[in-house]
Coordinates of C-alpha atoms in Angstrom, one line a residue:
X1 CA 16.9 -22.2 66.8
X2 CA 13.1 -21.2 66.0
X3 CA 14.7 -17.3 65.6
X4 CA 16.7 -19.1 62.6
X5 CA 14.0 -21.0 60.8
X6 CA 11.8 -18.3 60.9
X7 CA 14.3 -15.9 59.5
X8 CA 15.2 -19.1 56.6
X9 CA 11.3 -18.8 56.3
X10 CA 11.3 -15.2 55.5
X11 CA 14.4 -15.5 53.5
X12 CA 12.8 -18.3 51.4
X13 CA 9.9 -15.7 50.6
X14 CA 11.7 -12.9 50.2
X15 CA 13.6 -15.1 47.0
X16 CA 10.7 -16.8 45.9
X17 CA 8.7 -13.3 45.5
X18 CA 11.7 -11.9 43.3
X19 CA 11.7 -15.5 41.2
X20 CA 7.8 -14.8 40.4
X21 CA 8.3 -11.4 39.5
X22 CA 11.1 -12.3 37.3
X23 CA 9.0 -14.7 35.6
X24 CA 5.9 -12.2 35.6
X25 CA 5.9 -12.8 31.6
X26 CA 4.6 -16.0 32.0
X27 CA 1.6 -15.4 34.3
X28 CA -1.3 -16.2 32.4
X29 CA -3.8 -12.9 32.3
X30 CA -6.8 -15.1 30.7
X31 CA -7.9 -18.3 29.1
X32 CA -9.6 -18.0 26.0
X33 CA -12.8 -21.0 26.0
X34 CA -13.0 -22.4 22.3
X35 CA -15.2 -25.0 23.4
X36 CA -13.0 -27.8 22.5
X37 CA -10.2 -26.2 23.2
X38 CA -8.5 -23.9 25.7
X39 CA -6.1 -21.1 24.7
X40 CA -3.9 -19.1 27.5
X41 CA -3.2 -15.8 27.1
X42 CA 0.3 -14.5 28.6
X43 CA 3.3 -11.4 28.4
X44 CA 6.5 -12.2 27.0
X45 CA 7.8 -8.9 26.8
X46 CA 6.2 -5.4 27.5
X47 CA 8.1 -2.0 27.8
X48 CA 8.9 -1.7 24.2
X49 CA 9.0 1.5 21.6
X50 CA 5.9 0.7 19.5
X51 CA 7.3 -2.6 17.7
X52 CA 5.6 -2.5 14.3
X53 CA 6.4 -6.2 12.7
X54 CA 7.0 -9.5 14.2
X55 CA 9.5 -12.3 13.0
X56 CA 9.8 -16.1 14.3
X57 CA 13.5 -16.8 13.5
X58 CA 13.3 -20.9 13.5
X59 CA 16.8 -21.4 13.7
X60 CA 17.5 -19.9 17.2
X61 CA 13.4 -19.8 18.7
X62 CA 13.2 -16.3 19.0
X63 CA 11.5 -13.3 18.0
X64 CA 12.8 -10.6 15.5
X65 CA 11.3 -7.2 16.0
X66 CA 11.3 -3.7 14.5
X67 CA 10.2 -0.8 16.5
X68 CA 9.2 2.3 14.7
X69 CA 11.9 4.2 15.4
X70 CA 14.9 2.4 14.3
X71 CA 15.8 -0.4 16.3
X72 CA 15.8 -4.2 15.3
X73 CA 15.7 -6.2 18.4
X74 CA 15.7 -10.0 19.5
X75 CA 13.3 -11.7 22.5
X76 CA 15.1 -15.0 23.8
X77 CA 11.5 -17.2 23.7
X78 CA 13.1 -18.7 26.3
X79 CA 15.4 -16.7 29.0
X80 CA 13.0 -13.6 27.8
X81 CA 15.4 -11.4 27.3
X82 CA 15.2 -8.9 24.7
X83 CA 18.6 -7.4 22.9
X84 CA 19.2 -5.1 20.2
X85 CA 20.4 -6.4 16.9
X86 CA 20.6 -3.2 14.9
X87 CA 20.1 0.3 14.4
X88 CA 19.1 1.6 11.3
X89 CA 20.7 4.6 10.5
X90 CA 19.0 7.4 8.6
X91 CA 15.5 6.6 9.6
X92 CA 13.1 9.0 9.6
X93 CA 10.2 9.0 12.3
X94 CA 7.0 11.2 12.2
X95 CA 3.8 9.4 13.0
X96 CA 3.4 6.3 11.1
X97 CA 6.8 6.5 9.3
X98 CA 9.6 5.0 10.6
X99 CA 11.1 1.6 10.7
X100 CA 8.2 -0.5 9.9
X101 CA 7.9 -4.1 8.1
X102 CA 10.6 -7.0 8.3
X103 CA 10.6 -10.7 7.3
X104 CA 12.9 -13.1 7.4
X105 CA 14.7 -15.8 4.7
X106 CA 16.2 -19.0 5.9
X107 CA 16.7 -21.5 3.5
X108 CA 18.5 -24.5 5.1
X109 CA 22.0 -24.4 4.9
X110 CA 22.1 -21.1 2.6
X111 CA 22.7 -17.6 3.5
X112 CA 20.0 -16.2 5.9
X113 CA 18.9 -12.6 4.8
X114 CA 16.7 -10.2 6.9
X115 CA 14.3 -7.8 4.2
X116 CA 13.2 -4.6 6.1
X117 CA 11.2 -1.7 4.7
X118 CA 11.6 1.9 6.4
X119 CA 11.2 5.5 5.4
X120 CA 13.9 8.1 4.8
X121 CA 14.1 12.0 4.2
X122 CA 16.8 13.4 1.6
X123 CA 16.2 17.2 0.3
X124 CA 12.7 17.6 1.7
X125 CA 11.6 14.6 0.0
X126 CA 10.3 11.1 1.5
X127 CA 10.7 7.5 0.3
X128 CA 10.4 3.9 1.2
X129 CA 13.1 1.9 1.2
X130 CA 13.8 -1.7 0.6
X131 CA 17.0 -3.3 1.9
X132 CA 18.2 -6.8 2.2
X133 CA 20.8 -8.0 5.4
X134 CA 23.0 -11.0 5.9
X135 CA 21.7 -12.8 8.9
X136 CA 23.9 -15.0 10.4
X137 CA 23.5 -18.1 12.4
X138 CA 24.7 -15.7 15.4
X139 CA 21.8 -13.5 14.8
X140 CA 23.9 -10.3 13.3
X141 CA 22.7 -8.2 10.2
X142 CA 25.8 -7.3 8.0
X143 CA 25.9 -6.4 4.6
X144 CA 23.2 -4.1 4.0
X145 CA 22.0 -3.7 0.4
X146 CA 19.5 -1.1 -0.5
X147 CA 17.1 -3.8 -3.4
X148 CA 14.3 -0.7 -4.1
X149 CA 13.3 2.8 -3.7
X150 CA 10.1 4.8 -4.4
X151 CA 7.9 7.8 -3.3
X152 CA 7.0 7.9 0.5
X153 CA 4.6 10.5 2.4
X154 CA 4.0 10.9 5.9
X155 CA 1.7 8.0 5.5
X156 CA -0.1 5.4 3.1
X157 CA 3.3 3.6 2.7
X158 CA 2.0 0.3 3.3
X159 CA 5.6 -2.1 3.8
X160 CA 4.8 -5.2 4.9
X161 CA 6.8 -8.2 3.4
X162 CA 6.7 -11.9 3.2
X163 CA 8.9 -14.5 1.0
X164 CA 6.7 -16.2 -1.0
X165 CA 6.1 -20.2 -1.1
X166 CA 8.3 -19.5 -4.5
X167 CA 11.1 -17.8 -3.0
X168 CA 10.4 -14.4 -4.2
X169 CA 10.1 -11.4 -2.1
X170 CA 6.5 -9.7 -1.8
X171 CA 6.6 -6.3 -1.0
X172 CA 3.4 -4.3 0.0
X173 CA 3.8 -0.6 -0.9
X174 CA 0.7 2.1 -0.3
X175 CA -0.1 4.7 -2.5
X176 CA 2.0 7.8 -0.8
X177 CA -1.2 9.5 -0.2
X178 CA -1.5 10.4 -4.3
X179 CA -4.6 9.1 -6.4
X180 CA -2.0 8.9 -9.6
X181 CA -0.2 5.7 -8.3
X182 CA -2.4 3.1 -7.2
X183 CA -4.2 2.8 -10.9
X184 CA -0.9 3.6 -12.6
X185 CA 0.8 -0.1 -13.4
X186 CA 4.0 1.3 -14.4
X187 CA 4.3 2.9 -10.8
X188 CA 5.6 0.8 -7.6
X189 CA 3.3 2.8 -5.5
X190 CA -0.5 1.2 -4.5
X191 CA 0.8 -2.4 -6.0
X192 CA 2.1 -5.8 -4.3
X193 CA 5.4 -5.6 -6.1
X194 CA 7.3 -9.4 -6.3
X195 CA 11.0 -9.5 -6.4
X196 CA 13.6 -11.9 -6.5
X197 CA 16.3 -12.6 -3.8
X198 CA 18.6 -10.1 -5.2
X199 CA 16.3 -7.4 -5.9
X200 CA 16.3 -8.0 -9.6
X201 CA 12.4 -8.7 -11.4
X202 CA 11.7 -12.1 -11.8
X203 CA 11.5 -13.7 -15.6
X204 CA 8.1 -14.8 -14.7
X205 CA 6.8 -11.6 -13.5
X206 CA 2.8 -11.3 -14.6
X207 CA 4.3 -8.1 -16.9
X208 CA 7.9 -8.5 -18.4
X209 CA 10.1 -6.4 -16.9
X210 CA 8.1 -4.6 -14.2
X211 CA 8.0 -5.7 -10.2
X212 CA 4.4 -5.1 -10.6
X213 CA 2.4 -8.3 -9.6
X214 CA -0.6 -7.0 -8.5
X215 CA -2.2 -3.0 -8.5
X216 CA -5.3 -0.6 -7.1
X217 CA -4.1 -0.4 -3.5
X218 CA -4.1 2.0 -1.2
X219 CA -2.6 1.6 2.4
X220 CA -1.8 -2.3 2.8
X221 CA -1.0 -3.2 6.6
X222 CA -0.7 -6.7 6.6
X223 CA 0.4 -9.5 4.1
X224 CA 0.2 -13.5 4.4
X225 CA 0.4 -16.3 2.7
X226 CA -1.6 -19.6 3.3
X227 CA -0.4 -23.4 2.5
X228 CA -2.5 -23.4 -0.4
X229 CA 0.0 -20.5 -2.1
X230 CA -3.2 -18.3 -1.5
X231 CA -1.5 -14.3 -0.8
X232 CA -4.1 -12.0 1.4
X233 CA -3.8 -8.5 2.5
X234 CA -5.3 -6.0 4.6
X235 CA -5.6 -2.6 3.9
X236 CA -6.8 0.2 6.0
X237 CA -9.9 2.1 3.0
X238 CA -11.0 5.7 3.0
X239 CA -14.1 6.5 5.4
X240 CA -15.6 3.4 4.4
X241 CA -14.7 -0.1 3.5
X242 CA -11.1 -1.5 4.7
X243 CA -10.4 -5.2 3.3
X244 CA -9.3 -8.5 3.5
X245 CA -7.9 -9.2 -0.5
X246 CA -7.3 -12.3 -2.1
X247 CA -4.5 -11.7 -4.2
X248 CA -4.1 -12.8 -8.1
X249 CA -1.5 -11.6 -10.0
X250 CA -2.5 -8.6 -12.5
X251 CA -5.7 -8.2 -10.6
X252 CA -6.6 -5.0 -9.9
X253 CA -8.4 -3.8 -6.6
X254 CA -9.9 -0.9 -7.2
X255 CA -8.7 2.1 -5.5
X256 CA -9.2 5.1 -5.7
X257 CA -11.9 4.5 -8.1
X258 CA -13.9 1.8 -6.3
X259 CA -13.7 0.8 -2.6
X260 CA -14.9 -2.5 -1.3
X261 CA -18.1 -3.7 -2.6
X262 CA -19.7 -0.4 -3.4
X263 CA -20.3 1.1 -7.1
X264 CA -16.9 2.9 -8.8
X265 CA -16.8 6.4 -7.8
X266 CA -17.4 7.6 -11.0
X267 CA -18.2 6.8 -14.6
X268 CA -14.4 6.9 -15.4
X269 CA -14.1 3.7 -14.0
X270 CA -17.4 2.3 -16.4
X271 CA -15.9 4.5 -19.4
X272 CA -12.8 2.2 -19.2
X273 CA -14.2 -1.0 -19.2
X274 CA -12.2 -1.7 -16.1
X275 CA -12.2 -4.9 -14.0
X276 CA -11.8 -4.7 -10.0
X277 CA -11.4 -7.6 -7.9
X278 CA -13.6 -7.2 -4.8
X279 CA -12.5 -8.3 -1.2
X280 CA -13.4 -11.5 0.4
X281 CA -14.4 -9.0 3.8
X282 CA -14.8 -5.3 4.2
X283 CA -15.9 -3.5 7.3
X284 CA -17.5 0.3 7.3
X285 CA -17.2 1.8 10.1
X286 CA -13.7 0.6 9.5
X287 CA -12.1 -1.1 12.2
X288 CA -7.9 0.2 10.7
X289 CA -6.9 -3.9 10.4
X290 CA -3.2 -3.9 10.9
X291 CA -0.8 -7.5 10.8
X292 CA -2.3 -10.2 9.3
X293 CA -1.2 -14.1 9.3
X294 CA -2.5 -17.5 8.3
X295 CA -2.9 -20.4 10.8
X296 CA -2.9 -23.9 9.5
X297 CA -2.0 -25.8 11.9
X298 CA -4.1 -28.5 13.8
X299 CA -2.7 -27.2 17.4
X300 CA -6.2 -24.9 17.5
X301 CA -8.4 -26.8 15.6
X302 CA -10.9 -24.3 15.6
X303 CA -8.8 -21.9 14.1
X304 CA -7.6 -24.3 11.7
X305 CA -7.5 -22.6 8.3
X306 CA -8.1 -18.9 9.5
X307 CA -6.8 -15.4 9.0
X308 CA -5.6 -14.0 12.3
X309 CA -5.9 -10.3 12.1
X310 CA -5.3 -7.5 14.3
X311 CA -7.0 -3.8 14.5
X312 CA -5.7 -0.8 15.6
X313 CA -9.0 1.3 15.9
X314 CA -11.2 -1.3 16.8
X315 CA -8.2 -2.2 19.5
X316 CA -8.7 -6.5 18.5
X317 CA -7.8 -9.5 17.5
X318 CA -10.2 -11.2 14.8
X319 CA -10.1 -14.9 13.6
X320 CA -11.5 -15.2 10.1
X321 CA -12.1 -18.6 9.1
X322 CA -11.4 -19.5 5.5
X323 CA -13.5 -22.0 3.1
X324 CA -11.8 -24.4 2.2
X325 CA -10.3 -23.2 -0.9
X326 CA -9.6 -20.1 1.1
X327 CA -11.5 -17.7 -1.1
X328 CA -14.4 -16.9 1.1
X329 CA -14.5 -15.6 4.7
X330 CA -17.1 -17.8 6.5
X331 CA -16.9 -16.7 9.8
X332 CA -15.4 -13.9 11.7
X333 CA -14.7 -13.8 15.7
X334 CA -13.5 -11.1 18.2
X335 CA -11.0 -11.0 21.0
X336 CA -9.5 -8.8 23.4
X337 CA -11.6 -6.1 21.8
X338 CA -10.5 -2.5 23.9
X339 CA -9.1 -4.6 26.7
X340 CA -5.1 -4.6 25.2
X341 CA -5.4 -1.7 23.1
X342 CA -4.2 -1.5 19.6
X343 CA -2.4 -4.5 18.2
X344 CA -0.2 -4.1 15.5
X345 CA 1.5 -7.6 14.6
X346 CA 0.7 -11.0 14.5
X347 CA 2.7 -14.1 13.3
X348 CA 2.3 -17.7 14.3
X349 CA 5.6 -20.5 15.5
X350 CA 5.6 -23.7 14.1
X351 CA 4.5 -25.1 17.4
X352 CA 1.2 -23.2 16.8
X353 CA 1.9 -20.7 19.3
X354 CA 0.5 -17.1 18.4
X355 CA 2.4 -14.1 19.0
X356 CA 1.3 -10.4 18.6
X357 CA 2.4 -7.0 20.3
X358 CA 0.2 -4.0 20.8
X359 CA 1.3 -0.4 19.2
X360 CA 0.1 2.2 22.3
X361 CA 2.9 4.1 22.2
X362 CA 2.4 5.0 18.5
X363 CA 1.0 8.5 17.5
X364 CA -2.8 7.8 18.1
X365 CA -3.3 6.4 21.7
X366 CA -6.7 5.5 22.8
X367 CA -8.8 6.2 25.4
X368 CA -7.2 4.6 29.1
X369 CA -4.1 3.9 27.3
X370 CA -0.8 3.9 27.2
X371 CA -0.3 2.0 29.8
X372 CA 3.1 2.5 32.4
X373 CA 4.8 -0.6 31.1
X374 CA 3.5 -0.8 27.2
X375 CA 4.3 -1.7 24.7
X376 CA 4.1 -5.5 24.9
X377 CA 4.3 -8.8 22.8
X378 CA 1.8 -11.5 24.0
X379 CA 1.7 -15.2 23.5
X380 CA -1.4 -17.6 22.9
X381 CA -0.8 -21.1 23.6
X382 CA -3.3 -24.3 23.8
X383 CA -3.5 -25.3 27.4
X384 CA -5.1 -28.3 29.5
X385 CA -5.1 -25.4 32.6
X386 CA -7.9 -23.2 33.2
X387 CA -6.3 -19.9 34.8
X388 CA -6.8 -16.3 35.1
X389 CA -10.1 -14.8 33.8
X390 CA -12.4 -16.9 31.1
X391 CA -13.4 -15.0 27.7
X392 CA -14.7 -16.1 25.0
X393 CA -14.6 -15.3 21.5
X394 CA -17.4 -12.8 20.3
X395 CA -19.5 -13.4 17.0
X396 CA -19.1 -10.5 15.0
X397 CA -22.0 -10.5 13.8
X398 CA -23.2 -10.1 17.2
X399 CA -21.1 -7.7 18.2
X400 CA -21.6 -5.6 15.0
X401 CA -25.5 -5.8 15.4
X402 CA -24.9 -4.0 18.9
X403 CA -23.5 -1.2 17.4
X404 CA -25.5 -1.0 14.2
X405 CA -27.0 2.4 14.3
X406 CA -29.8 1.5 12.1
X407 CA -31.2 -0.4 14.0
X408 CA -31.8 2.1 16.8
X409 CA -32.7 5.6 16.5
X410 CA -30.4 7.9 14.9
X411 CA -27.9 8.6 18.0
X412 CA -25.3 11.2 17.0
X413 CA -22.8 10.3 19.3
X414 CA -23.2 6.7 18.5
X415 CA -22.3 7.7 15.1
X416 CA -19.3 10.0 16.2
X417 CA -18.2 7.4 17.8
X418 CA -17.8 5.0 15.1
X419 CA -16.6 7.4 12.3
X420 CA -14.7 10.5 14.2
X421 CA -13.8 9.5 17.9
X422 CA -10.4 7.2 17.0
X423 CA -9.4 10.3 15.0
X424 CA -10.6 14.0 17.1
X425 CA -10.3 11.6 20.5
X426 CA -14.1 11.3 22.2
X427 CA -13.3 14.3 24.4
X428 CA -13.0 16.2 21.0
X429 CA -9.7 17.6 21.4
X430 CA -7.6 15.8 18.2
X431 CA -4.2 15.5 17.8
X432 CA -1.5 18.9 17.9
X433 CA -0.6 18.4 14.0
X434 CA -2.5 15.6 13.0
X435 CA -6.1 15.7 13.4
X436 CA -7.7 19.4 14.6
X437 CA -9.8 19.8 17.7
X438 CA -13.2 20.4 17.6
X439 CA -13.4 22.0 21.4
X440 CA -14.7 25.7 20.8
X441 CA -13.8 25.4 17.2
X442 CA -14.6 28.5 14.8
X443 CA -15.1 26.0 12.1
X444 CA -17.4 23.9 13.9
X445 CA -19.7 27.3 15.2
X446 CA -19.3 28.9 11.9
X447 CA -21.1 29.0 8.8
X448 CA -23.3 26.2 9.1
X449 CA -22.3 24.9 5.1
X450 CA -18.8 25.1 5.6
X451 CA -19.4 22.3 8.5
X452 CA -21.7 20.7 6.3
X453 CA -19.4 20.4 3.3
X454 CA -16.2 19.4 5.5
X455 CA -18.4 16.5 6.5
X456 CA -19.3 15.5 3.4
X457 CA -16.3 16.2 0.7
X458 CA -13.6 15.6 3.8
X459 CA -10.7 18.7 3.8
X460 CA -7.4 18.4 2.4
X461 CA -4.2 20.8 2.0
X462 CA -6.0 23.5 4.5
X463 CA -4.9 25.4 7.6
X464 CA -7.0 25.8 10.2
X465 CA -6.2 28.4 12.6
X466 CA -2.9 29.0 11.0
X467 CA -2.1 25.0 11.3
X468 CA -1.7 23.1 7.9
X469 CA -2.7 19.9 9.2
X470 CA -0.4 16.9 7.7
X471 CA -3.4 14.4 7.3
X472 CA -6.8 14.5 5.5
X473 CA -10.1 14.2 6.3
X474 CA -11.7 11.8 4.4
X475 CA -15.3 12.4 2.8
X476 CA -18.0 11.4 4.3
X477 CA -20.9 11.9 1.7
X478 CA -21.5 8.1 2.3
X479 CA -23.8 8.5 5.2
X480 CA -27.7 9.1 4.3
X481 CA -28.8 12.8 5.4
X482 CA -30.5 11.6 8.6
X483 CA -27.1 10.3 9.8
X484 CA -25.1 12.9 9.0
X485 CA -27.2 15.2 10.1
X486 CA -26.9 13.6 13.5
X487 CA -23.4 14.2 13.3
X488 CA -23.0 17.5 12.7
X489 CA -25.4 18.7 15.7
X490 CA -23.9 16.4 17.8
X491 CA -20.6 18.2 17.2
X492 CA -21.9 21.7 17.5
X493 CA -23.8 21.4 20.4
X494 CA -20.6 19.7 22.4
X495 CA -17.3 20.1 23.0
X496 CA -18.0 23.7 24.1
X497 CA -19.7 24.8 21.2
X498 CA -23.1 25.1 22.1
X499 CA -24.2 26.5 18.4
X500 CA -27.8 25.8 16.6
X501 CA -28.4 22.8 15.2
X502 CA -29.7 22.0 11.6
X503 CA -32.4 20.5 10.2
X504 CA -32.3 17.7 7.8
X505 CA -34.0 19.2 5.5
X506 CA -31.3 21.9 5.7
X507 CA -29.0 19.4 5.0
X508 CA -30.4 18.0 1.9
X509 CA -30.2 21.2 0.7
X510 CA -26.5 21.5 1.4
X511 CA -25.6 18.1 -0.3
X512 CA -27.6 19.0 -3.7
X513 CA -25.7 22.5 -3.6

């Protein structure tokens, strides 16, 4: 009889082990201290391929999700199982092409329509496409309909969508990598196009007969709406400056004239007499902000009337509270910063949960990552229970001061760090195709004005070793001499170059030549 219960005993265990690990989503990893409030931190879903936009889909509690490469899938909030809705034929994948953003129409008892953006190839050339699906009650997508079509690239095509308070489609398009769109208002390319249901331009569009509601954008990667009707994007800048917008119809934002807060480029700009809307938050070094949504509800009241924003480079999730007309950014805070790795999406339930996925898989890992069983989708969620590690939210000003160079001798790794690393990888090695490697580079050892002019005027459209890489390098004549400088004998005299430095003074010299 004691042989028995102690083999029910180990039975028991045995099935209640395999019962926790089923249910391993739900185990809270940390609980976020507002003060007031307590916020857990837990994994819904995790070995996915790079999801790139999150949908709640109200009707049936779950999540609809794109991942880069084609598929549309479904997370059960509650059995946690994931399915796949579609495949979207024709796609075409390379880096940060692909499948990318989604949202979702449900107007109560109407037809229920699914809007996705994603790239194509047809006779060597690229677009973006947006196309409209039936979505039924039963979660299917039938009925495809193909609304627009414009110039892509192998980046910049920006594609995030929301339905508007209005009931008009907002479609977030980036500039294709060309400076002839974004200023152009008769091109679809750089603007925040609006549409109606159909596809068709609305009668009220700010300019009759154009989609073109607002212009002067360059790579938008996320798109919200608050309750006030208030639109705001984010959008990844150049070297310097990406933003937080406040949208306005016919407002135009600047690029590739101006960027963020600084002075236009160039006197074209002044010749003009041209108007640019500045944003309501900029960041240099840039941080590469990625989804963006609004909370308003009172579940968090801390984050009541905030922008929820997540970064790729700077591998976090920032709460930026709002005024209370929402046209100023009055506070920013930091989370998770380099602990989940690069968050891509972020979209909050009407329960006032948070959900938001990571994007480790994607074409520019980070350092440690990614991880065996990325990508995942996470869930924040008030709780009366303190479990798992306790973080709190980090000031960014504070955090921002620690890394604020000038306050600290000129350190040229510091600044390699915070304007090269995320591309050439802090070992130095870059990405095959993408971004070159600076380990025993001939460029980098060379000529020490060739170095010098690459790192201030950037490099596009040139081989290097025989290897046309497919993405520029921006310029960056921004940084005073001292700092870049810094740079540039930081990166000769590592990564197995061990060349001479130069002095500043050479460097002036470089600049004004």
């Amino acid at each position: 009889m004691k042989h028995q219960i102690v083999l029910l005993l180990y039975i028991y265990s045995i099935i209640t082990l395999l019962s926790s690990c089923n249910k391993g989503n739900d185990t809270i990893l940390y609980t976020i201290d507002l003060g007031n409030s307590k916020i857990s931190l837990s994994q819904v879903a995790h070995k996915l391929n790079i999801p790139w936009d999150l949908q709640y889909d109200k009707t049936n509690n779950c999540i609809i999700f794109s991942e880069i490469t084609g598929n549309i899938k479904k997370l059960d909030l509650k059995t946690k199982k994931i399915s796949l809705l579609k495949q979207i034929p024709d796609i075409f994948h390379q880096r940060t092409t692909g499948l990318l953003g989604m949202t979702l129409f449900q107007p109560h008892q109407q037809t229920q329509y699914l809007f996705i953006s994603f790239t194509t190839k047809h006779n060597g050339n690229i677009y973006s496409n947006l196309y409209r699906y039936v979505y039924t009650k039963n979660t299917e997508l039938k009925e495809p309909k193909l609304l627009l079509r414009i110039p892509g690239n192998t980046g910049h095509n920006g594609s995030r969508i929301i339905i508007g308070t209005d009931n008009k489609v907002y479609w977030a398009t980036g500039d294709a990598a060309s400076d002839n769109y974004a200023q152009d208002s008769t091109a679809l390319n750089g603007k925040i196009l609006r549409i109606n249901i159909d596809g068709s331009i609305p009668a009220d569009n700010p300019i009759a007969g154009s989609y073109v509601y607002a212009w002067g954008f360059r790579n938008i990667q996320g798109l919200t709406q608050a309750g006030n009707n208030n639109i705001y994007t984010s959008e990844h800048g150049d070297a310097v400056e990406d933003e937080i917008n406040l949208i306005s119809p016919l407002h135009n934002y600047g690029w590739p004239l101006i960027e963020g807060r600084n002075p236009p480029k160039s006197n074209l700009a002044l010749s003009n007499q041209r108007t640019f809307s500045p944003p309501i938050r900029s960041w240099t070094p840039v941080i590469a902000p990625a989804g963006l949504a609004y909370y308003g509800g009172s579940r968090i009241p801390e984050w009541r009337n905030s922008l929820l924003l997540t970064t790729l480079k700077s591998q976090s999730l920032r709460i930026l509270k709002l005024s209370e007309d929402g046209r100023k950014v009055t506070d920013e805070s930091i989370l998770f910063k380099d602990q989940l790795g690069r968050l891509r999406s972020v979209i909050t339930a009407p329960n006032g949960d948070i959900y938001f996925c990571t994007s480790n898989r994607d074409w520019n890992p980070q350092k440690g990552f990614p991880k065996p069983d990325d990508d995942k989708i996470y869930r924040l969620r008030k709780t009366d229970e303190v479990t798992g590690s306790i973080i709190r939210p980090v000031k960014a000003e504070q955090k921002e001061a620690e890394q604020n160079i000038s306050n600290y001798p000129i350190s040229g790794k510091a600044l390699y760090e915070s304007y090269c690393s995320s591309c050439h990888k802090p070992d130095g090695k870059g990405i095959p195709g993408t971004f070159p490697s600076l380990e025993n580079s001939t460029t980098v050892k060379g000529e020490k004005k060739v170095l010098a002019d690459i790192i201030l005027n950037g490099l596009k459209d040139k081989a290097i070793k025989g290897v046309k890489y497919d993405t520029p390098m921006p310029a960056f004549n921004f940084l005073k001499d001292e700092e870049a400088t810094a740079i540039f004998n930081y990166i000769r005299t590592n990564f197995n170059n061990q060349s001479t430095t130069i002095s500043i003074n050479e460097f002036k010299q470089t600049r004004k030549n």
